[in-house]
């Protein structure tokens, strides 16, 4: 019965956006969401990075950065990252991983933005960095009305580069572990986001060198393996699914985050920032 009531609230969520007495919490929305509003991770676009403390699962974004994602997959299949390490952890910013020395034979790309598509769903709230901000196919994104790009929110994975825009080849990758550095939007190629295991990155000791780089080999965290989920035995693949950002449940989830109900929130914000909403991911099987 409770699930039926929650489902009815989800259907009415946009009309009830300003009535926080409805007390529709984000957890309520997820609990009532139908299976059809969820989509399993694609094993061919999922990386599994194994660290000494656990696995980090990364959902790749080939629709936004096809050449860079192709580079990363080739590097993974060559075993490049199996000889790499986390070489940097800068407080309130990023962690970065690479092999030392780095191979020079991979072409770089500048895939900072693409044409705006119909799958981009803008929030009604204002954004500081773009005319529009919202979500596209499970990723936080922004747009100027003509072009769109992935936003640098917590957990985003991007390609490190030098000054030349096309110098990022995928041999250096980073994940955002601090407050969203949105000034990097359209200046770095974003290739995906961490969907599980962020705690193994965000809790790493901060580097003592410039920009958070580790100064000694003993400070670095070795990467045991990085594999495409499609290359793992089925039993070892992460069983995860993400809430479709074009679904009614996600729309209700956004409203629940925009107008938090219940006794704690005396004054619901009535607004939300894209980086305050992480598209939900959940286990899809035992």
PDB file of C-alpha atoms in Angstrom:
ATOM      1  CA  UNK A   1       0.000   0.000   0.000  1.00  0.00           C
ATOM      2  CA  UNK A   2       2.830   2.435   0.913  1.00  0.00           C
ATOM      3  CA  UNK A   3       4.452   1.863  -2.442  1.00  0.00           C
ATOM      4  CA  UNK A   4       1.180   2.640  -4.241  1.00  0.00           C
ATOM      5  CA  UNK A   5       0.823   5.880  -2.289  1.00  0.00           C
ATOM      6  CA  UNK A   6       4.407   6.848  -3.130  1.00  0.00           C
ATOM      7  CA  UNK A   7       3.841   6.061  -6.794  1.00  0.00           C
ATOM      8  CA  UNK A   8       0.850   8.404  -6.804  1.00  0.00           C
ATOM      9  CA  UNK A   9       2.967  11.128  -5.239  1.00  0.00           C
ATOM     10  CA  UNK A  10       5.660  10.621  -7.868  1.00  0.00           C
ATOM     11  CA  UNK A  11       3.088  11.122 -10.630  1.00  0.00           C
ATOM     12  CA  UNK A  12       1.979  14.358  -8.995  1.00  0.00           C
ATOM     13  CA  UNK A  13       5.430  15.563  -7.927  1.00  0.00           C
ATOM     14  CA  UNK A  14       5.872  18.473 -10.380  1.00  0.00           C
ATOM     15  CA  UNK A  15       2.496  19.954  -9.430  1.00  0.00           C
ATOM     16  CA  UNK A  16       3.315  19.574  -5.744  1.00  0.00           C
ATOM     17  CA  UNK A  17       6.817  20.997  -6.015  1.00  0.00           C
ATOM     18  CA  UNK A  18       6.161  23.885  -3.622  1.00  0.00           C
ATOM     19  CA  UNK A  19       4.209  21.860  -1.032  1.00  0.00           C
ATOM     20  CA  UNK A  20       6.887  20.423   1.240  1.00  0.00           C
ATOM     21  CA  UNK A  21       4.195  19.033   3.547  1.00  0.00           C
ATOM     22  CA  UNK A  22       3.855  16.187   1.033  1.00  0.00           C
ATOM     23  CA  UNK A  23       7.086  14.922   2.588  1.00  0.00           C
ATOM     24  CA  UNK A  24       8.135  13.030  -0.518  1.00  0.00           C
ATOM     25  CA  UNK A  25      11.750  12.219   0.257  1.00  0.00           C
ATOM     26  CA  UNK A  26      14.359  11.194  -2.329  1.00  0.00           C
ATOM     27  CA  UNK A  27      14.444   7.738  -0.730  1.00  0.00           C
ATOM     28  CA  UNK A  28      10.660   7.502  -1.061  1.00  0.00           C
ATOM     29  CA  UNK A  29      10.949   8.218  -4.769  1.00  0.00           C
ATOM     30  CA  UNK A  30      13.565   5.536  -5.297  1.00  0.00           C
ATOM     31  CA  UNK A  31      11.596   3.019  -3.269  1.00  0.00           C
ATOM     32  CA  UNK A  32       8.500   3.525  -5.433  1.00  0.00           C
ATOM     33  CA  UNK A  33      10.266   3.739  -8.803  1.00  0.00           C
ATOM     34  CA  UNK A  34       9.278   1.010 -11.276  1.00  0.00           C
ATOM     35  CA  UNK A  35      11.879  -1.290 -12.777  1.00  0.00           C
ATOM     36  CA  UNK A  36      11.234   0.281 -16.195  1.00  0.00           C
ATOM     37  CA  UNK A  37      12.764   3.561 -14.964  1.00  0.00           C
ATOM     38  CA  UNK A  38      16.130   1.860 -14.405  1.00  0.00           C
ATOM     39  CA  UNK A  39      18.771   0.728 -16.883  1.00  0.00           C
ATOM     40  CA  UNK A  40      21.615  -1.733 -16.360  1.00  0.00           C
ATOM     41  CA  UNK A  41      25.182  -0.597 -16.920  1.00  0.00           C
ATOM     42  CA  UNK A  42      26.510  -1.529 -20.342  1.00  0.00           C
ATOM     43  CA  UNK A  43      29.493  -3.866 -19.708  1.00  0.00           C
ATOM     44  CA  UNK A  44      31.205  -2.584 -22.867  1.00  0.00           C
ATOM     45  CA  UNK A  45      31.170   0.974 -21.452  1.00  0.00           C
ATOM     46  CA  UNK A  46      32.020   0.169 -17.842  1.00  0.00           C
ATOM     47  CA  UNK A  47      35.500   0.181 -16.319  1.00  0.00           C
ATOM     48  CA  UNK A  48      36.371  -1.759 -13.174  1.00  0.00           C
ATOM     49  CA  UNK A  49      39.483  -0.416 -11.443  1.00  0.00           C
ATOM     50  CA  UNK A  50      40.726  -2.630  -8.627  1.00  0.00           C
ATOM     51  CA  UNK A  51      42.697  -0.928  -5.857  1.00  0.00           C
ATOM     52  CA  UNK A  52      44.159  -2.602  -2.760  1.00  0.00           C
ATOM     53  CA  UNK A  53      41.113  -1.500  -0.726  1.00  0.00           C
ATOM     54  CA  UNK A  54      38.363  -2.270  -3.244  1.00  0.00           C
ATOM     55  CA  UNK A  55      36.835  -1.761  -6.686  1.00  0.00           C
ATOM     56  CA  UNK A  56      36.010   1.543  -8.378  1.00  0.00           C
ATOM     57  CA  UNK A  57      33.354   1.267 -11.090  1.00  0.00           C
ATOM     58  CA  UNK A  58      33.330   3.918 -13.829  1.00  0.00           C
ATOM     59  CA  UNK A  59      30.542   4.398 -16.355  1.00  0.00           C
ATOM     60  CA  UNK A  60      32.048   5.737 -19.586  1.00  0.00           C
ATOM     61  CA  UNK A  61      30.429   8.386 -21.799  1.00  0.00           C
ATOM     62  CA  UNK A  62      31.305   7.496 -25.411  1.00  0.00           C
ATOM     63  CA  UNK A  63      28.454   9.645 -26.771  1.00  0.00           C
ATOM     64  CA  UNK A  64      30.260  12.726 -25.466  1.00  0.00           C
ATOM     65  CA  UNK A  65      33.899  11.735 -25.990  1.00  0.00           C
ATOM     66  CA  UNK A  66      34.035   8.871 -28.511  1.00  0.00           C
ATOM     67  CA  UNK A  67      37.706   9.149 -29.450  1.00  0.00           C
ATOM     68  CA  UNK A  68      38.933   9.595 -25.901  1.00  0.00           C
ATOM     69  CA  UNK A  69      36.847   6.674 -24.658  1.00  0.00           C
ATOM     70  CA  UNK A  70      38.196   4.547 -27.513  1.00  0.00           C
ATOM     71  CA  UNK A  71      41.738   5.503 -26.428  1.00  0.00           C
ATOM     72  CA  UNK A  72      40.991   4.524 -22.835  1.00  0.00           C
ATOM     73  CA  UNK A  73      39.576   1.157 -23.874  1.00  0.00           C
ATOM     74  CA  UNK A  74      42.657   0.453 -25.991  1.00  0.00           C
ATOM     75  CA  UNK A  75      44.950   1.402 -23.101  1.00  0.00           C
ATOM     76  CA  UNK A  76      42.963  -0.845 -20.766  1.00  0.00           C
ATOM     77  CA  UNK A  77      43.147  -3.792 -23.146  1.00  0.00           C
ATOM     78  CA  UNK A  78      46.897  -3.239 -23.540  1.00  0.00           C
ATOM     79  CA  UNK A  79      47.250  -3.470 -19.748  1.00  0.00           C
ATOM     80  CA  UNK A  80      48.553   0.085 -19.467  1.00  0.00           C
ATOM     81  CA  UNK A  81      46.680   0.915 -16.272  1.00  0.00           C
ATOM     82  CA  UNK A  82      47.667  -2.394 -14.657  1.00  0.00           C
ATOM     83  CA  UNK A  83      51.139  -0.849 -14.351  1.00  0.00           C
ATOM     84  CA  UNK A  84      49.866   2.536 -13.211  1.00  0.00           C
ATOM     85  CA  UNK A  85      49.216   4.138  -9.830  1.00  0.00           C
ATOM     86  CA  UNK A  86      47.317   6.975  -8.243  1.00  0.00           C
ATOM     87  CA  UNK A  87      49.953   9.695  -8.376  1.00  0.00           C
ATOM     88  CA  UNK A  88      48.029  12.701  -7.080  1.00  0.00           C
ATOM     89  CA  UNK A  89      45.432  13.594  -4.474  1.00  0.00           C
ATOM     90  CA  UNK A  90      44.812  17.320  -4.201  1.00  0.00           C
ATOM     91  CA  UNK A  91      42.617  18.476  -1.333  1.00  0.00           C
ATOM     92  CA  UNK A  92      39.105  19.510  -2.390  1.00  0.00           C
ATOM     93  CA  UNK A  93      39.917  18.903  -6.057  1.00  0.00           C
ATOM     94  CA  UNK A  94      40.931  15.658  -7.796  1.00  0.00           C
ATOM     95  CA  UNK A  95      42.804  12.398  -7.638  1.00  0.00           C
ATOM     96  CA  UNK A  96      44.800  11.442 -10.713  1.00  0.00           C
ATOM     97  CA  UNK A  97      46.233   8.189 -11.994  1.00  0.00           C
ATOM     98  CA  UNK A  98      48.829   7.419 -14.656  1.00  0.00           C
ATOM     99  CA  UNK A  99      51.809   5.236 -15.461  1.00  0.00           C
ATOM    100  CA  UNK A 100      55.313   6.536 -14.856  1.00  0.00           C
ATOM    101  CA  UNK A 101      56.963   6.929 -17.306  1.00  0.00           C
ATOM    102  CA  UNK A 102      54.037   7.612 -19.625  1.00  0.00           C
ATOM    103  CA  UNK A 103      54.009   6.163 -23.151  1.00  0.00           C
ATOM    104  CA  UNK A 104      54.122   8.908 -25.820  1.00  0.00           C
ATOM    105  CA  UNK A 105      52.383   7.048 -28.660  1.00  0.00           C
ATOM    106  CA  UNK A 106      48.697   7.750 -28.042  1.00  0.00           C
ATOM    107  CA  UNK A 107      46.981  10.547 -29.999  1.00  0.00           C
ATOM    108  CA  UNK A 108      45.102  13.111 -27.933  1.00  0.00           C
ATOM    109  CA  UNK A 109      41.701  14.699 -28.526  1.00  0.00           C
ATOM    110  CA  UNK A 110      39.863  17.838 -27.470  1.00  0.00           C
ATOM    111  CA  UNK A 111      36.306  16.580 -26.957  1.00  0.00           C
ATOM    112  CA  UNK A 112      34.996  19.312 -24.713  1.00  0.00           C
ATOM    113  CA  UNK A 113      31.444  19.676 -26.089  1.00  0.00           C
ATOM    114  CA  UNK A 114      28.978  18.406 -28.670  1.00  0.00           C
ATOM    115  CA  UNK A 115      25.788  19.576 -30.350  1.00  0.00           C
ATOM    116  CA  UNK A 116      22.849  19.831 -27.980  1.00  0.00           C
ATOM    117  CA  UNK A 117      20.543  16.820 -28.325  1.00  0.00           C
ATOM    118  CA  UNK A 118      16.921  16.087 -27.470  1.00  0.00           C
ATOM    119  CA  UNK A 119      18.087  13.830 -24.654  1.00  0.00           C
ATOM    120  CA  UNK A 120      19.359  16.875 -22.733  1.00  0.00           C
ATOM    121  CA  UNK A 121      16.799  17.705 -20.019  1.00  0.00           C
ATOM    122  CA  UNK A 122      17.416  21.106 -18.399  1.00  0.00           C
ATOM    123  CA  UNK A 123      16.570  21.939 -14.830  1.00  0.00           C
ATOM    124  CA  UNK A 124      14.293  24.923 -14.260  1.00  0.00           C
ATOM    125  CA  UNK A 125      16.874  26.377 -11.868  1.00  0.00           C
ATOM    126  CA  UNK A 126      19.473  28.933 -12.881  1.00  0.00           C
ATOM    127  CA  UNK A 127      23.081  27.870 -13.327  1.00  0.00           C
ATOM    128  CA  UNK A 128      26.153  29.999 -12.670  1.00  0.00           C
ATOM    129  CA  UNK A 129      28.243  28.573 -15.491  1.00  0.00           C
ATOM    130  CA  UNK A 130      25.804  28.049 -18.355  1.00  0.00           C
ATOM    131  CA  UNK A 131      22.511  29.207 -19.813  1.00  0.00           C
ATOM    132  CA  UNK A 132      21.074  25.778 -19.031  1.00  0.00           C
ATOM    133  CA  UNK A 133      22.071  22.933 -16.747  1.00  0.00           C
ATOM    134  CA  UNK A 134      20.480  19.534 -16.433  1.00  0.00           C
ATOM    135  CA  UNK A 135      21.028  15.891 -17.257  1.00  0.00           C
ATOM    136  CA  UNK A 136      21.658  13.810 -20.333  1.00  0.00           C
ATOM    137  CA  UNK A 137      21.578  10.028 -20.362  1.00  0.00           C
ATOM    138  CA  UNK A 138      22.574   9.721 -16.710  1.00  0.00           C
ATOM    139  CA  UNK A 139      25.213  12.461 -16.670  1.00  0.00           C
ATOM    140  CA  UNK A 140      25.128  16.021 -15.337  1.00  0.00           C
ATOM    141  CA  UNK A 141      25.397  18.372 -18.300  1.00  0.00           C
ATOM    142  CA  UNK A 142      25.149  22.026 -19.285  1.00  0.00           C
ATOM    143  CA  UNK A 143      24.326  23.883 -22.472  1.00  0.00           C
ATOM    144  CA  UNK A 144      24.328  27.288 -24.138  1.00  0.00           C
ATOM    145  CA  UNK A 145      21.237  26.311 -26.128  1.00  0.00           C
ATOM    146  CA  UNK A 146      23.221  25.121 -29.126  1.00  0.00           C
ATOM    147  CA  UNK A 147      26.068  23.043 -27.690  1.00  0.00           C
ATOM    148  CA  UNK A 148      26.197  20.872 -24.585  1.00  0.00           C
ATOM    149  CA  UNK A 149      28.912  19.451 -22.377  1.00  0.00           C
ATOM    150  CA  UNK A 150      29.361  17.282 -19.297  1.00  0.00           C
ATOM    151  CA  UNK A 151      29.721  19.169 -16.030  1.00  0.00           C
ATOM    152  CA  UNK A 152      32.528  18.747 -13.532  1.00  0.00           C
ATOM    153  CA  UNK A 153      30.552  17.406 -10.599  1.00  0.00           C
ATOM    154  CA  UNK A 154      31.773  15.148  -7.805  1.00  0.00           C
ATOM    155  CA  UNK A 155      32.808  11.766  -9.196  1.00  0.00           C
ATOM    156  CA  UNK A 156      33.327  12.928 -12.788  1.00  0.00           C
ATOM    157  CA  UNK A 157      36.220  11.257 -14.626  1.00  0.00           C
ATOM    158  CA  UNK A 158      38.198  13.291 -17.131  1.00  0.00           C
ATOM    159  CA  UNK A 159      41.369  13.264 -19.204  1.00  0.00           C
ATOM    160  CA  UNK A 160      44.455  15.106 -17.970  1.00  0.00           C
ATOM    161  CA  UNK A 161      46.239  17.282 -20.514  1.00  0.00           C
ATOM    162  CA  UNK A 162      48.958  19.853 -21.050  1.00  0.00           C
ATOM    163  CA  UNK A 163      48.304  23.359 -22.413  1.00  0.00           C
ATOM    164  CA  UNK A 164      47.463  22.178 -25.923  1.00  0.00           C
ATOM    165  CA  UNK A 165      43.714  21.393 -26.008  1.00  0.00           C
ATOM    166  CA  UNK A 166      44.257  18.105 -27.855  1.00  0.00           C
ATOM    167  CA  UNK A 167      47.132  16.885 -25.670  1.00  0.00           C
ATOM    168  CA  UNK A 168      44.889  14.705 -23.481  1.00  0.00           C
ATOM    169  CA  UNK A 169      45.123  11.154 -24.807  1.00  0.00           C
ATOM    170  CA  UNK A 170      43.756   9.171 -21.850  1.00  0.00           C
ATOM    171  CA  UNK A 171      47.085   8.101 -20.372  1.00  0.00           C
ATOM    172  CA  UNK A 172      46.355  10.391 -17.414  1.00  0.00           C
ATOM    173  CA  UNK A 173      42.877  10.270 -15.902  1.00  0.00           C
ATOM    174  CA  UNK A 174      41.417  12.116 -12.938  1.00  0.00           C
ATOM    175  CA  UNK A 175      38.298  11.951 -10.791  1.00  0.00           C
ATOM    176  CA  UNK A 176      36.764  14.943  -9.031  1.00  0.00           C
ATOM    177  CA  UNK A 177      36.898  14.371  -5.275  1.00  0.00           C
ATOM    178  CA  UNK A 178      36.133  17.882  -4.043  1.00  0.00           C
ATOM    179  CA  UNK A 179      33.703  20.702  -4.548  1.00  0.00           C
ATOM    180  CA  UNK A 180      32.595  20.835  -8.178  1.00  0.00           C
ATOM    181  CA  UNK A 181      35.305  22.665 -10.227  1.00  0.00           C
ATOM    182  CA  UNK A 182      32.889  23.876 -12.886  1.00  0.00           C
ATOM    183  CA  UNK A 183      35.478  26.277 -14.329  1.00  0.00           C
ATOM    184  CA  UNK A 184      36.946  23.166 -15.972  1.00  0.00           C
ATOM    185  CA  UNK A 185      33.766  22.687 -18.023  1.00  0.00           C
ATOM    186  CA  UNK A 186      34.545  22.861 -21.759  1.00  0.00           C
ATOM    187  CA  UNK A 187      38.250  23.004 -20.935  1.00  0.00           C
ATOM    188  CA  UNK A 188      38.791  19.305 -20.223  1.00  0.00           C
ATOM    189  CA  UNK A 189      37.462  16.163 -21.866  1.00  0.00           C
ATOM    190  CA  UNK A 190      35.037  14.354 -19.578  1.00  0.00           C
ATOM    191  CA  UNK A 191      34.850  10.629 -20.263  1.00  0.00           C
ATOM    192  CA  UNK A 192      32.514   9.313 -17.564  1.00  0.00           C
ATOM    193  CA  UNK A 193      31.732   9.209 -13.864  1.00  0.00           C
ATOM    194  CA  UNK A 194      32.384   6.945 -10.908  1.00  0.00           C
ATOM    195  CA  UNK A 195      29.189   5.071 -10.046  1.00  0.00           C
ATOM    196  CA  UNK A 196      30.557   2.936  -7.211  1.00  0.00           C
ATOM    197  CA  UNK A 197      33.648   3.004  -5.007  1.00  0.00           C
ATOM    198  CA  UNK A 198      34.226   6.766  -4.680  1.00  0.00           C
ATOM    199  CA  UNK A 199      35.210   6.209  -1.042  1.00  0.00           C
ATOM    200  CA  UNK A 200      38.384   4.466  -2.219  1.00  0.00           C
ATOM    201  CA  UNK A 201      39.425   7.642  -4.052  1.00  0.00           C
ATOM    202  CA  UNK A 202      38.128  10.468  -1.888  1.00  0.00           C
ATOM    203  CA  UNK A 203      39.675   9.067   1.314  1.00  0.00           C
ATOM    204  CA  UNK A 204      43.214   8.801  -0.065  1.00  0.00           C
ATOM    205  CA  UNK A 205      45.913  10.739   1.811  1.00  0.00           C
ATOM    206  CA  UNK A 206      46.543  14.146   0.275  1.00  0.00           C
ATOM    207  CA  UNK A 207      49.748  14.556  -1.681  1.00  0.00           C
ATOM    208  CA  UNK A 208      52.429  16.707  -0.088  1.00  0.00           C
ATOM    209  CA  UNK A 209      53.920  17.944  -3.359  1.00  0.00           C
ATOM    210  CA  UNK A 210      52.789  20.780  -5.594  1.00  0.00           C
ATOM    211  CA  UNK A 211      49.183  20.387  -6.784  1.00  0.00           C
ATOM    212  CA  UNK A 212      48.809  17.369  -4.533  1.00  0.00           C
ATOM    213  CA  UNK A 213      51.252  15.085  -6.354  1.00  0.00           C
ATOM    214  CA  UNK A 214      52.884  12.383  -4.276  1.00  0.00           C
ATOM    215  CA  UNK A 215      56.587  12.934  -3.848  1.00  0.00           C
ATOM    216  CA  UNK A 216      57.680   9.359  -3.137  1.00  0.00           C
ATOM    217  CA  UNK A 217      56.777   5.986  -4.592  1.00  0.00           C
ATOM    218  CA  UNK A 218      55.599   4.733  -1.204  1.00  0.00           C
ATOM    219  CA  UNK A 219      52.880   7.395  -1.097  1.00  0.00           C
ATOM    220  CA  UNK A 220      51.309   6.276  -4.370  1.00  0.00           C
ATOM    221  CA  UNK A 221      48.435   3.793  -4.440  1.00  0.00           C
ATOM    222  CA  UNK A 222      49.149   0.996  -6.909  1.00  0.00           C
ATOM    223  CA  UNK A 223      46.401   0.034  -9.338  1.00  0.00           C
ATOM    224  CA  UNK A 224      46.059  -3.729  -9.355  1.00  0.00           C
ATOM    225  CA  UNK A 225      44.001  -3.966 -12.547  1.00  0.00           C
ATOM    226  CA  UNK A 226      41.692  -1.960 -14.762  1.00  0.00           C
ATOM    227  CA  UNK A 227      39.343  -4.020 -16.921  1.00  0.00           C
ATOM    228  CA  UNK A 228      36.335  -3.456 -19.112  1.00  0.00           C
ATOM    229  CA  UNK A 229      33.411  -5.151 -17.441  1.00  0.00           C
ATOM    230  CA  UNK A 230      32.698  -6.901 -20.759  1.00  0.00           C
ATOM    231  CA  UNK A 231      36.105  -8.604 -20.493  1.00  0.00           C
ATOM    232  CA  UNK A 232      35.401  -9.977 -17.018  1.00  0.00           C
ATOM    233  CA  UNK A 233      33.623 -13.282 -16.387  1.00  0.00           C
ATOM    234  CA  UNK A 234      29.893 -12.580 -15.931  1.00  0.00           C
ATOM    235  CA  UNK A 235      30.052 -13.488 -12.251  1.00  0.00           C
ATOM    236  CA  UNK A 236      32.709 -10.810 -11.656  1.00  0.00           C
ATOM    237  CA  UNK A 237      30.942  -7.963 -13.457  1.00  0.00           C
ATOM    238  CA  UNK A 238      29.388  -5.205 -11.332  1.00  0.00           C
ATOM    239  CA  UNK A 239      25.638  -5.698 -11.132  1.00  0.00           C
ATOM    240  CA  UNK A 240      24.449  -2.099 -11.132  1.00  0.00           C
ATOM    241  CA  UNK A 241      21.718  -0.051 -12.757  1.00  0.00           C
ATOM    242  CA  UNK A 242      21.169   3.698 -13.043  1.00  0.00           C
ATOM    243  CA  UNK A 243      17.970   5.694 -12.826  1.00  0.00           C
ATOM    244  CA  UNK A 244      17.111   6.979 -16.293  1.00  0.00           C
ATOM    245  CA  UNK A 245      17.304  10.747 -16.225  1.00  0.00           C
ATOM    246  CA  UNK A 246      14.410  11.021 -18.664  1.00  0.00           C
ATOM    247  CA  UNK A 247      12.096   8.959 -16.462  1.00  0.00           C
ATOM    248  CA  UNK A 248       9.165  10.160 -14.303  1.00  0.00           C
ATOM    249  CA  UNK A 249      10.971   8.803 -11.249  1.00  0.00           C
ATOM    250  CA  UNK A 250      14.011  10.963 -11.925  1.00  0.00           C
ATOM    251  CA  UNK A 251      11.807  14.046 -12.385  1.00  0.00           C
ATOM    252  CA  UNK A 252      10.210  13.273  -9.024  1.00  0.00           C
ATOM    253  CA  UNK A 253      13.652  12.676  -7.510  1.00  0.00           C
ATOM    254  CA  UNK A 254      14.781  16.127  -8.658  1.00  0.00           C
ATOM    255  CA  UNK A 255      11.691  17.715  -7.099  1.00  0.00           C
ATOM    256  CA  UNK A 256      12.297  15.826  -3.867  1.00  0.00           C
ATOM    257  CA  UNK A 257      15.836  17.199  -3.749  1.00  0.00           C
ATOM    258  CA  UNK A 258      14.642  20.691  -4.664  1.00  0.00           C
ATOM    259  CA  UNK A 259      11.970  20.783  -1.948  1.00  0.00           C
ATOM    260  CA  UNK A 260      13.041  18.634   0.958  1.00  0.00           C
ATOM    261  CA  UNK A 261      10.113  17.777   3.228  1.00  0.00           C
ATOM    262  CA  UNK A 262       9.754  16.434   6.715  1.00  0.00           C
ATOM    263  CA  UNK A 263      10.368  17.973  10.116  1.00  0.00           C
ATOM    264  CA  UNK A 264      14.058  18.783   9.638  1.00  0.00           C
ATOM    265  CA  UNK A 265      13.740  21.108   6.625  1.00  0.00           C
ATOM    266  CA  UNK A 266      12.036  24.171   8.068  1.00  0.00           C
ATOM    267  CA  UNK A 267      12.633  26.176   4.883  1.00  0.00           C
ATOM    268  CA  UNK A 268      12.847  24.033   1.720  1.00  0.00           C
ATOM    269  CA  UNK A 269      15.327  25.571  -0.710  1.00  0.00           C
ATOM    270  CA  UNK A 270      12.994  25.531  -3.699  1.00  0.00           C
ATOM    271  CA  UNK A 271      16.016  25.210  -5.964  1.00  0.00           C
ATOM    272  CA  UNK A 272      18.786  22.755  -6.696  1.00  0.00           C
ATOM    273  CA  UNK A 273      22.158  22.710  -8.441  1.00  0.00           C
ATOM    274  CA  UNK A 274      23.043  19.969 -10.917  1.00  0.00           C
ATOM    275  CA  UNK A 275      26.073  18.967  -8.864  1.00  0.00           C
ATOM    276  CA  UNK A 276      23.813  18.531  -5.829  1.00  0.00           C
ATOM    277  CA  UNK A 277      21.996  15.737  -7.653  1.00  0.00           C
ATOM    278  CA  UNK A 278      23.922  12.564  -8.368  1.00  0.00           C
ATOM    279  CA  UNK A 279      21.883  10.339 -10.708  1.00  0.00           C
ATOM    280  CA  UNK A 280      21.105   7.322  -8.505  1.00  0.00           C
ATOM    281  CA  UNK A 281      22.755   3.944  -9.027  1.00  0.00           C
ATOM    282  CA  UNK A 282      21.702   0.761  -7.257  1.00  0.00           C
ATOM    283  CA  UNK A 283      22.495  -2.928  -7.187  1.00  0.00           C
ATOM    284  CA  UNK A 284      20.578  -4.822  -9.844  1.00  0.00           C
ATOM    285  CA  UNK A 285      21.048  -8.349  -8.559  1.00  0.00           C
ATOM    286  CA  UNK A 286      22.490 -10.507  -5.787  1.00  0.00           C
TER     287      UNK A 286
END
